[in-house]
mmCIF file of C-alpha atoms and ligand atoms in Angstrom:
data_model
loop_
_atom_site.group_PDB
_atom_site.id
_atom_site.type_symbol
_atom_site.label_atom_id
_atom_site.label_comp_id
_atom_site.label_asym_id
_atom_site.label_seq_id
_atom_site.Cartn_x
_atom_site.Cartn_y
_atom_site.Cartn_z
ATOM 1 C CA MET A 1013 37.221 -146.764 114.574
ATOM 2 C CA HIS A 1014 36.217 -143.175 114.009
ATOM 3 C CA GLN A 1015 37.000 -141.112 117.079
ATOM 4 C CA ASN A 1016 34.537 -138.421 118.092
ATOM 5 C CA PHE A 1017 35.527 -134.781 118.570
ATOM 6 C CA GLN A 1018 38.310 -134.687 115.998
ATOM 7 C CA THR A 1019 40.234 -131.475 116.521
ATOM 8 C CA CYS A 1020 41.675 -128.959 114.082
ATOM 9 C CA ILE A 1021 42.373 -125.247 113.870
ATOM 10 C CA ALA A 1022 40.592 -122.789 111.576
ATOM 11 C CA GLY A 1023 43.746 -122.252 109.511
ATOM 12 C CA SER A 1024 46.490 -119.787 110.307
ATOM 13 C CA LEU A 1025 49.160 -119.900 113.020
ATOM 14 C CA PRO A 1026 51.636 -117.197 114.109
ATOM 15 C CA LYS A 1027 54.771 -116.893 112.025
ATOM 16 C CA PRO A 1028 58.051 -117.254 113.941
ATOM 17 C CA ALA A 1029 60.134 -114.085 114.318
ATOM 18 C CA TRP A 1030 62.804 -115.391 111.934
ATOM 19 C CA LEU A 1031 60.241 -115.718 109.135
ATOM 20 C CA SER A 1032 58.358 -112.442 109.342
ATOM 21 C CA GLU A 1033 57.296 -109.611 111.612
ATOM 22 C CA THR A 1034 55.185 -110.932 114.466
ATOM 23 C CA ASN A 1035 51.768 -110.052 115.907
ATOM 24 C CA LYS A 1036 50.646 -108.569 112.601
ATOM 25 C CA LEU A 1037 47.936 -109.458 110.116
ATOM 26 C CA TRP A 1038 49.997 -108.310 107.093
ATOM 27 C CA PRO A 1039 53.575 -108.967 108.293
ATOM 28 C CA GLN A 1040 56.661 -108.200 106.217
ATOM 29 C CA TRP A 1041 58.949 -111.154 105.412
ATOM 30 C CA ARG A 1042 62.396 -111.142 107.032
ATOM 31 C CA THR A 1043 64.217 -112.348 103.948
ATOM 32 C CA GLN A 1044 63.652 -113.052 100.250
ATOM 33 C CA GLY A 1045 64.275 -115.398 97.332
ATOM 34 C CA VAL A 1046 65.408 -118.970 97.991
ATOM 35 C CA GLU A 1047 66.129 -118.121 101.614
ATOM 36 C CA LEU A 1048 62.516 -117.037 102.137
ATOM 37 C CA ALA A 1049 61.186 -120.112 100.340
ATOM 38 C CA GLN A 1050 63.219 -122.329 102.684
ATOM 39 C CA ALA A 1051 62.213 -120.350 105.777
ATOM 40 C CA LYS A 1052 58.521 -120.782 104.907
ATOM 41 C CA LEU A 1053 58.919 -124.552 104.724
ATOM 42 C CA ASP A 1054 60.980 -124.676 107.918
ATOM 43 C CA ALA A 1055 58.201 -122.812 109.735
ATOM 44 C CA THR A 1056 55.605 -125.141 108.203
ATOM 45 C CA LEU A 1057 57.519 -128.184 109.445
ATOM 46 C CA MET A 1058 57.775 -126.698 112.916
ATOM 47 C CA TRP A 1059 54.003 -126.155 113.104
ATOM 48 C CA ILE A 1060 53.177 -129.602 111.690
ATOM 49 C CA LYS A 1061 55.236 -131.091 114.514
ATOM 50 C CA ALA A 1062 53.708 -128.738 117.100
ATOM 51 C CA GLN A 1063 50.160 -129.634 116.036
ATOM 52 C CA GLU A 1064 50.962 -133.363 116.161
ATOM 53 C CA ASP A 1065 52.681 -133.055 119.539
ATOM 54 C CA ALA A 1066 49.733 -131.116 120.934
ATOM 55 C CA GLY A 1067 47.506 -134.001 119.866
ATOM 56 C CA LEU A 1068 45.386 -132.426 117.128
ATOM 57 C CA SER A 1069 43.573 -134.857 114.814
ATOM 58 C CA ILE A 1070 43.611 -132.863 111.570
ATOM 59 C CA ILE A 1071 46.760 -130.970 110.609
ATOM 60 C CA GLY A 1072 47.256 -127.845 108.505
ATOM 61 C CA ASP A 1073 50.212 -125.849 107.168
ATOM 62 C CA GLY A 1074 49.417 -122.932 109.485
ATOM 63 C CA GLU A 1075 49.445 -120.684 106.396
ATOM 64 C CA GLN A 1076 53.165 -120.035 106.940
ATOM 65 C CA SER A 1077 53.801 -119.502 103.216
ATOM 66 C CA ARG A 1078 51.362 -116.633 102.660
ATOM 67 C CA GLN A 1079 51.565 -113.103 103.935
ATOM 68 C CA HIS A 1080 47.780 -112.877 104.320
ATOM 69 C CA PHE A 1081 45.004 -115.409 103.771
ATOM 70 C CA VAL A 1082 43.524 -113.546 100.804
ATOM 71 C CA HIS A 1083 46.542 -111.869 99.211
ATOM 72 C CA GLY A 1084 48.575 -115.092 99.320
ATOM 73 C CA PHE A 1085 46.256 -116.482 96.675
ATOM 74 C CA LEU A 1086 46.051 -113.278 94.636
ATOM 75 C CA GLU A 1087 49.818 -113.064 94.177
ATOM 76 C CA GLN A 1088 49.595 -115.764 91.480
ATOM 77 C CA VAL A 1089 46.628 -114.202 89.682
ATOM 78 C CA GLU A 1090 47.133 -112.435 86.350
ATOM 79 C CA GLY A 1091 44.971 -109.325 85.927
ATOM 80 C CA ILE A 1092 45.842 -107.972 89.363
ATOM 81 C CA ASP A 1093 48.081 -104.979 89.968
ATOM 82 C CA PHE A 1094 50.033 -105.557 93.170
ATOM 83 C CA GLU A 1095 52.421 -102.654 92.472
ATOM 84 C CA HIS A 1096 49.833 -99.970 93.061
ATOM 85 C CA LYS A 1097 47.847 -100.883 96.123
ATOM 86 C CA VAL A 1098 45.074 -98.597 97.306
ATOM 87 C CA THR A 1099 43.554 -98.099 100.734
ATOM 88 C CA VAL A 1100 39.923 -99.110 100.985
ATOM 89 C CA GLY A 1101 37.482 -99.859 103.776
ATOM 90 C CA ILE A 1102 36.892 -103.606 103.770
ATOM 91 C CA ARG A 1103 34.159 -105.743 105.428
ATOM 92 C CA ASP A 1104 31.626 -102.959 104.839
ATOM 93 C CA GLY A 1105 34.088 -100.312 105.997
ATOM 94 C CA ARG A 1106 34.922 -102.009 109.293
ATOM 95 C CA TYR A 1107 38.605 -101.445 108.756
ATOM 96 C CA GLU A 1108 41.002 -100.036 106.191
ATOM 97 C CA ALA A 1109 43.380 -102.209 104.253
ATOM 98 C CA GLN A 1110 45.927 -101.770 101.482
ATOM 99 C CA VAL A 1111 44.542 -103.877 98.665
ATOM 100 C CA PRO A 1112 45.662 -104.655 95.098
ATOM 101 C CA GLN A 1113 43.615 -103.513 92.104
ATOM 102 C CA VAL A 1114 41.859 -105.772 89.625
ATOM 103 C CA LYS A 1115 42.812 -104.320 86.233
ATOM 104 C CA GLY A 1116 41.767 -107.054 83.803
ATOM 105 C CA ALA A 1117 40.212 -110.496 83.396
ATOM 106 C CA VAL A 1118 41.680 -112.746 86.071
ATOM 107 C CA THR A 1119 43.544 -115.971 85.248
ATOM 108 C CA LEU A 1120 45.926 -118.168 87.225
ATOM 109 C CA ARG A 1121 49.584 -117.633 86.362
ATOM 110 C CA SER A 1122 50.667 -120.931 87.924
ATOM 111 C CA ARG A 1123 49.946 -123.216 90.831
ATOM 112 C CA VAL A 1124 49.476 -121.176 93.996
ATOM 113 C CA HIS A 1125 49.956 -123.492 96.964
ATOM 114 C CA GLY A 1126 51.373 -126.675 95.400
ATOM 115 C CA ILE A 1127 54.734 -126.555 97.174
ATOM 116 C CA GLU A 1128 53.404 -126.192 100.718
ATOM 117 C CA ALA A 1129 50.495 -128.590 100.113
ATOM 118 C CA ARG A 1130 52.798 -131.398 98.942
ATOM 119 C CA PHE A 1131 55.223 -130.561 101.752
ATOM 120 C CA LEU A 1132 52.391 -130.899 104.271
ATOM 121 C CA ARG A 1133 51.341 -134.243 102.753
ATOM 122 C CA ALA A 1134 54.917 -135.516 102.872
ATOM 123 C CA HIS A 1135 55.408 -134.685 106.552
ATOM 124 C CA THR A 1136 52.337 -136.008 108.374
ATOM 125 C CA LYS A 1137 50.244 -139.163 108.281
ATOM 126 C CA HIS A 1138 47.242 -137.363 109.813
ATOM 127 C CA PRO A 1139 44.333 -136.151 107.682
ATOM 128 C CA ILE A 1140 45.276 -132.721 106.329
ATOM 129 C CA LYS A 1141 43.260 -129.583 105.759
ATOM 130 C CA PHE A 1142 44.174 -126.742 103.438
ATOM 131 C CA THR A 1143 42.525 -123.316 103.328
ATOM 132 C CA LEU A 1144 41.716 -120.986 100.453
ATOM 133 C CA PRO A 1145 39.940 -117.628 100.584
ATOM 134 C CA GLY A 1146 36.314 -117.811 99.443
ATOM 135 C CA PRO A 1147 35.226 -115.898 96.309
ATOM 136 C CA MET A 1148 33.097 -113.349 98.163
ATOM 137 C CA THR A 1149 35.850 -112.553 100.647
ATOM 138 C CA ILE A 1150 38.350 -112.117 97.787
ATOM 139 C CA VAL A 1151 35.984 -109.676 96.097
ATOM 140 C CA ASP A 1152 35.808 -107.757 99.379
ATOM 141 C CA THR A 1153 39.614 -107.578 99.707
ATOM 142 C CA VAL A 1154 40.511 -106.069 96.305
ATOM 143 C CA ALA A 1155 39.718 -102.823 94.485
ATOM 144 C CA ASP A 1156 37.764 -103.531 91.303
ATOM 145 C CA ARG A 1157 38.747 -101.484 88.237
ATOM 146 C CA PHE A 1158 37.515 -103.975 85.654
ATOM 147 C CA TYR A 1159 34.436 -106.121 86.369
ATOM 148 C CA GLY A 1160 32.110 -103.447 87.730
ATOM 149 C CA ASP A 1161 29.965 -106.084 89.389
ATOM 150 C CA ARG A 1162 30.788 -107.979 92.585
ATOM 151 C CA GLU A 1163 28.837 -111.105 91.714
ATOM 152 C CA LYS A 1164 30.406 -111.384 88.265
ATOM 153 C CA MET A 1165 33.871 -110.887 89.738
ATOM 154 C CA ALA A 1166 33.172 -113.478 92.450
ATOM 155 C CA PHE A 1167 32.384 -116.111 89.821
ATOM 156 C CA ALA A 1168 35.548 -115.204 87.901
ATOM 157 C CA PHE A 1169 37.613 -115.819 91.056
ATOM 158 C CA ALA A 1170 35.574 -118.950 91.849
ATOM 159 C CA GLU A 1171 36.808 -120.511 88.607
ATOM 160 C CA LEU A 1172 40.446 -119.898 89.583
ATOM 161 C CA LEU A 1173 39.850 -121.187 93.101
ATOM 162 C CA ASN A 1174 38.319 -124.302 91.607
ATOM 163 C CA GLN A 1175 41.420 -124.937 89.457
ATOM 164 C CA GLU A 1176 43.675 -124.616 92.483
ATOM 165 C CA ALA A 1177 41.342 -126.678 94.709
ATOM 166 C CA LEU A 1178 41.276 -129.571 92.223
ATOM 167 C CA ALA A 1179 45.079 -129.447 92.094
ATOM 168 C CA LEU A 1180 45.293 -129.403 95.911
ATOM 169 C CA GLN A 1181 43.082 -132.468 95.991
ATOM 170 C CA ALA A 1182 45.486 -134.170 93.588
ATOM 171 C CA ASP A 1183 48.337 -133.166 95.938
ATOM 172 C CA GLY A 1184 46.675 -135.322 98.613
ATOM 173 C CA ILE A 1185 44.730 -132.757 100.636
ATOM 174 C CA ASP A 1186 41.828 -134.385 102.539
ATOM 175 C CA ILE A 1187 39.797 -131.287 103.445
ATOM 176 C CA ILE A 1188 39.665 -128.080 101.411
ATOM 177 C CA GLN A 1189 38.267 -125.159 103.369
ATOM 178 C CA PHE A 1190 37.176 -121.841 101.896
ATOM 179 C CA ASP A 1191 37.312 -118.881 104.275
ATOM 180 C CA GLU A 1192 34.295 -116.591 103.973
ATOM 181 C CA PRO A 1193 34.214 -114.029 106.801
ATOM 182 C CA ALA A 1194 32.397 -111.756 104.324
ATOM 183 C CA PHE A 1195 29.320 -114.028 104.671
ATOM 184 C CA ASN A 1196 28.776 -112.511 108.120
ATOM 185 C CA VAL A 1197 28.857 -108.972 106.750
ATOM 186 C CA TYR A 1198 26.876 -108.987 103.497
ATOM 187 C CA LEU A 1199 24.083 -111.218 104.683
ATOM 188 C CA LYS A 1200 21.738 -110.932 101.688
ATOM 189 C CA ASP A 1201 24.459 -111.131 99.052
ATOM 190 C CA ALA A 1202 25.960 -114.141 100.837
ATOM 191 C CA ALA A 1203 22.742 -116.095 100.431
ATOM 192 C CA ASN A 1204 22.025 -114.776 96.917
ATOM 193 C CA TRP A 1205 25.382 -115.206 95.199
ATOM 194 C CA GLY A 1206 28.048 -115.833 97.855
ATOM 195 C CA VAL A 1207 27.075 -119.462 98.434
ATOM 196 C CA PRO A 1208 26.544 -120.208 94.706
ATOM 197 C CA ALA A 1209 30.015 -118.749 93.977
ATOM 198 C CA LEU A 1210 31.437 -120.893 96.790
ATOM 199 C CA GLU A 1211 29.828 -123.992 95.255
ATOM 200 C CA ARG A 1212 31.401 -123.063 91.915
ATOM 201 C CA ALA A 1213 34.785 -122.936 93.671
ATOM 202 C CA ALA A 1214 34.191 -126.416 95.129
ATOM 203 C CA GLN A 1215 32.760 -127.939 91.938
ATOM 204 C CA GLY A 1216 33.947 -131.457 91.151
ATOM 205 C CA LEU A 1217 35.867 -131.927 94.400
ATOM 206 C CA THR A 1218 35.613 -135.426 95.861
ATOM 207 C CA CYS A 1219 37.620 -134.651 98.998
ATOM 208 C CA THR A 1220 35.831 -133.137 101.995
ATOM 209 C CA THR A 1221 34.787 -129.526 101.459
ATOM 210 C CA ALA A 1222 34.426 -126.913 104.189
ATOM 211 C CA VAL A 1223 33.637 -123.259 104.709
ATOM 212 C CA HIS A 1224 34.782 -121.064 107.590
ATOM 213 C CA VAL A 1225 32.480 -118.186 108.566
ATOM 214 C CA CYS A 1226 33.654 -116.086 111.502
ATOM 215 C CA TYR A 1227 33.643 -112.626 113.044
ATOM 216 C CA GLY A 1228 37.265 -112.026 112.098
ATOM 217 C CA TYR A 1229 40.710 -112.173 113.614
ATOM 218 C CA GLY A 1230 41.222 -110.883 117.156
ATOM 219 C CA ILE A 1231 42.333 -107.426 116.018
ATOM 220 C CA LYS A 1232 41.086 -104.146 117.505
ATOM 221 C CA ALA A 1233 38.815 -103.168 114.572
ATOM 222 C CA ASN A 1234 36.993 -106.483 114.877
ATOM 223 C CA LEU A 1235 36.690 -106.281 118.651
ATOM 224 C CA ASP A 1236 35.224 -102.770 118.330
ATOM 225 C CA TRP A 1237 32.774 -104.008 115.696
ATOM 226 C CA LYS A 1238 31.681 -106.941 117.862
ATOM 227 C CA ARG A 1239 30.767 -104.530 120.625
ATOM 228 C CA THR A 1240 28.181 -102.954 118.288
ATOM 229 C CA LEU A 1241 26.474 -106.258 117.480
ATOM 230 C CA GLY A 1242 24.420 -106.490 120.660
ATOM 231 C CA ASP A 1243 23.729 -109.378 123.014
ATOM 232 C CA GLU A 1244 22.645 -111.842 120.361
ATOM 233 C CA TRP A 1245 24.643 -112.301 117.173
ATOM 234 C CA ARG A 1246 22.149 -113.722 114.692
ATOM 235 C CA GLN A 1247 24.105 -113.161 111.440
ATOM 236 C CA TYR A 1248 24.515 -116.919 110.948
ATOM 237 C CA GLU A 1249 20.742 -117.258 110.776
ATOM 238 C CA LYS A 1250 20.785 -115.567 107.369
ATOM 239 C CA VAL A 1251 23.403 -117.739 105.676
ATOM 240 C CA PHE A 1252 23.240 -121.150 107.414
ATOM 241 C CA PRO A 1253 19.959 -122.253 105.759
ATOM 242 C CA THR A 1254 21.515 -121.608 102.321
ATOM 243 C CA LEU A 1255 24.737 -123.366 103.363
ATOM 244 C CA ALA A 1256 22.697 -126.310 104.690
ATOM 245 C CA ARG A 1257 21.209 -126.769 101.207
ATOM 246 C CA SER A 1258 24.631 -126.503 99.538
ATOM 247 C CA ARG A 1259 27.019 -129.357 98.743
ATOM 248 C CA ILE A 1260 29.663 -128.021 101.159
ATOM 249 C CA GLN A 1261 30.090 -130.688 103.841
ATOM 250 C CA GLN A 1262 31.628 -128.897 106.834
ATOM 251 C CA VAL A 1263 30.962 -125.496 108.360
ATOM 252 C CA SER A 1264 33.422 -123.809 110.736
ATOM 253 C CA LEU A 1265 31.839 -121.245 113.042
ATOM 254 C CA GLU A 1266 32.753 -118.905 115.887
ATOM 255 C CA PHE A 1267 31.233 -119.874 119.243
ATOM 256 C CA TYR A 1268 33.310 -119.586 122.443
ATOM 257 C CA HIS A 1269 33.192 -116.091 124.015
ATOM 258 C CA SER A 1270 30.838 -114.946 121.254
ATOM 259 C CA HIS A 1271 27.197 -113.957 121.473
ATOM 260 C CA VAL A 1272 26.193 -116.506 118.850
ATOM 261 C CA PRO A 1273 23.050 -118.310 120.102
ATOM 262 C CA PRO A 1274 24.059 -121.993 120.084
ATOM 263 C CA GLU A 1275 20.669 -123.105 118.762
ATOM 264 C CA LEU A 1276 21.584 -121.536 115.395
ATOM 265 C CA MET A 1277 23.749 -124.635 114.867
ATOM 266 C CA THR A 1278 20.539 -126.632 114.316
ATOM 267 C CA LEU A 1279 20.239 -124.731 111.010
ATOM 268 C CA LEU A 1280 23.196 -126.810 109.791
ATOM 269 C CA GLN A 1281 21.427 -130.154 109.881
ATOM 270 C CA GLY A 1282 23.272 -132.809 107.928
ATOM 271 C CA LYS A 1283 26.566 -130.895 108.027
ATOM 272 C CA GLU A 1284 29.681 -131.560 110.025
ATOM 273 C CA VAL A 1285 30.214 -128.571 112.306
ATOM 274 C CA MET A 1286 33.622 -127.236 113.307
ATOM 275 C CA VAL A 1287 32.680 -125.496 116.535
ATOM 276 C CA GLY A 1288 34.906 -122.676 117.735
ATOM 277 C CA VAL A 1289 35.935 -123.621 121.276
ATOM 278 C CA ILE A 1290 39.108 -121.529 121.370
ATOM 279 C CA ASP A 1291 39.005 -117.717 121.539
ATOM 280 C CA VAL A 1292 41.588 -116.133 119.223
ATOM 281 C CA ALA A 1293 40.964 -112.604 120.506
ATOM 282 C CA SER A 1294 42.313 -113.259 123.992
ATOM 283 C CA ALA A 1295 45.755 -114.265 125.203
ATOM 284 C CA THR A 1296 44.154 -116.073 128.125
ATOM 285 C CA VAL A 1297 44.566 -119.788 127.515
ATOM 286 C CA GLU A 1298 41.425 -121.884 127.915
ATOM 287 C CA THR A 1299 41.534 -124.742 130.407
ATOM 288 C CA PRO A 1300 40.679 -128.245 129.153
ATOM 289 C CA GLU A 1301 37.585 -128.077 131.409
ATOM 290 C CA GLU A 1302 36.410 -124.883 129.689
ATOM 291 C CA VAL A 1303 36.930 -126.466 126.275
ATOM 292 C CA ALA A 1304 35.032 -129.606 127.320
ATOM 293 C CA ASP A 1305 32.196 -127.458 128.735
ATOM 294 C CA THR A 1306 31.943 -125.544 125.445
ATOM 295 C CA ILE A 1307 31.805 -128.825 123.536
ATOM 296 C CA GLY A 1308 29.027 -129.897 125.925
ATOM 297 C CA ARG A 1309 26.993 -126.772 125.147
ATOM 298 C CA ALA A 1310 27.342 -127.322 121.401
ATOM 299 C CA LEU A 1311 26.415 -131.008 121.797
ATOM 300 C CA GLN A 1312 22.865 -129.964 122.593
ATOM 301 C CA PHE A 1313 22.554 -128.859 118.975
ATOM 302 C CA VAL A 1314 25.127 -130.895 117.002
ATOM 303 C CA PRO A 1315 25.358 -134.717 117.108
ATOM 304 C CA LYS A 1316 28.554 -136.102 118.603
ATOM 305 C CA ALA A 1317 29.857 -137.710 115.417
ATOM 306 C CA ARG A 1318 29.501 -134.434 113.500
ATOM 307 C CA LEU A 1319 31.112 -132.107 116.025
ATOM 308 C CA TYR A 1320 34.697 -131.013 115.338
ATOM 309 C CA PRO A 1321 36.215 -128.836 118.080
ATOM 310 C CA CYS A 1322 38.134 -126.021 116.389
ATOM 311 C CA SER A 1323 39.438 -122.502 116.992
ATOM 312 C CA ASN A 1324 37.070 -119.569 116.411
ATOM 313 C CA CYS A 1325 39.300 -118.200 113.664
ATOM 314 C CA GLY A 1326 42.938 -118.180 112.608
ATOM 315 C CA LEU A 1327 45.656 -117.615 115.214
ATOM 316 C CA ALA A 1328 47.984 -115.656 112.895
ATOM 317 C CA PRO A 1329 48.270 -112.334 114.744
ATOM 318 C CA MET A 1330 48.734 -113.979 118.180
ATOM 319 C CA ASP A 1331 51.798 -114.529 120.265
ATOM 320 C CA ARG A 1332 53.458 -117.767 119.188
ATOM 321 C CA HIS A 1333 53.718 -119.253 122.682
ATOM 322 C CA VAL A 1334 50.113 -118.437 123.514
ATOM 323 C CA ALA A 1335 49.023 -120.107 120.269
ATOM 324 C CA LEU A 1336 50.940 -123.241 121.199
ATOM 325 C CA GLN A 1337 49.258 -123.365 124.616
ATOM 326 C CA LYS A 1338 45.892 -122.957 122.912
ATOM 327 C CA LEU A 1339 46.580 -125.960 120.648
ATOM 328 C CA LEU A 1340 47.259 -128.019 123.770
ATOM 329 C CA ALA A 1341 44.066 -126.762 125.444
ATOM 330 C CA LEU A 1342 42.069 -127.711 122.352
ATOM 331 C CA ALA A 1343 43.445 -131.261 122.237
ATOM 332 C CA HIS A 1344 43.211 -131.836 125.993
ATOM 333 C CA GLY A 1345 39.700 -130.397 126.146
ATOM 334 C CA ALA A 1346 38.518 -132.700 123.345
ATOM 335 C CA ALA A 1347 40.088 -135.694 125.099
ATOM 336 C CA LEU A 1348 38.275 -134.733 128.287
ATOM 337 C CA ALA A 1349 35.008 -134.420 126.351
ATOM 338 C CA ARG A 1350 35.466 -137.920 124.878
ATOM 339 C CA GLY A 1351 35.493 -139.351 128.390
ATOM 340 C CA ARG A 1352 32.689 -137.151 129.605
ATOM 341 C CA TYR A 1353 30.110 -137.377 126.795
HETATM 342 ZN ZN1 ZN B 641 38.085 -116.475 110.650
#
């Protein structure tokens, strides 16, 4: 029987101190070569076990094998110059990042995430989710010296994402999620070409498809930005209607401790909704009661069978022990909600 309130996390988890620097969005690896490759898998195994022990329904690799959710994919793309990174303002200038330059037509050099995807499949019997950056967010996290047009470049990346996504499906991944925080920044472009590029990336997939649209990791630049957004965050209103008409089946959104009006979830009719019930910008661990209450608020706008309690965003830059406690809160809160609603 299908259990309601299946739990999962948005994607990333903190890397242990023996794998990389901690509490950083772009951490440096501790080691290299075969030793690094082994350390990545060891960390993946640890987080698979931790997610299962916490009681989560859907398991991910915690993105332990990639330095950053966008650049991890780009490292296997031909046409990109990683040697000469430049500093640019990303997410409409919200914060500065060192990004690689696109110098030619992009093609995939090899499989990107095959090793960790098959490793994940081999080590859990739960349904598994795997994340990829969305085309629009990739475009926003590189410096273009070749295409001269963001939409055109997004479709070029969408083709590569589609190749990798089809291969991930063949590896046994059940849910492929594209991360598109840029949808909340470039509202018009998201509806005009962001969603079509996303659909190109998901073309031909028969596994479950998902998109994650958030207000970013819990880093200072994002917290400062959120303070400028006012009492009602209505960004989702611009992109949800287009997403509702798309073939993408699940939408992951930020909710708990945000100023997102919950009624905006009604714009996602027919979709499964991964509702953010865990705050990734605070080290304070939610109680199961708080999580169940948040699920209750979302239930007014999302039917029970389509509501997936989730984290607001990735937990990568957090303290490892806090993240673990938050996984437990998520699972316990969902269990409480099953009895209550
Ligand atoms: Zn996010």
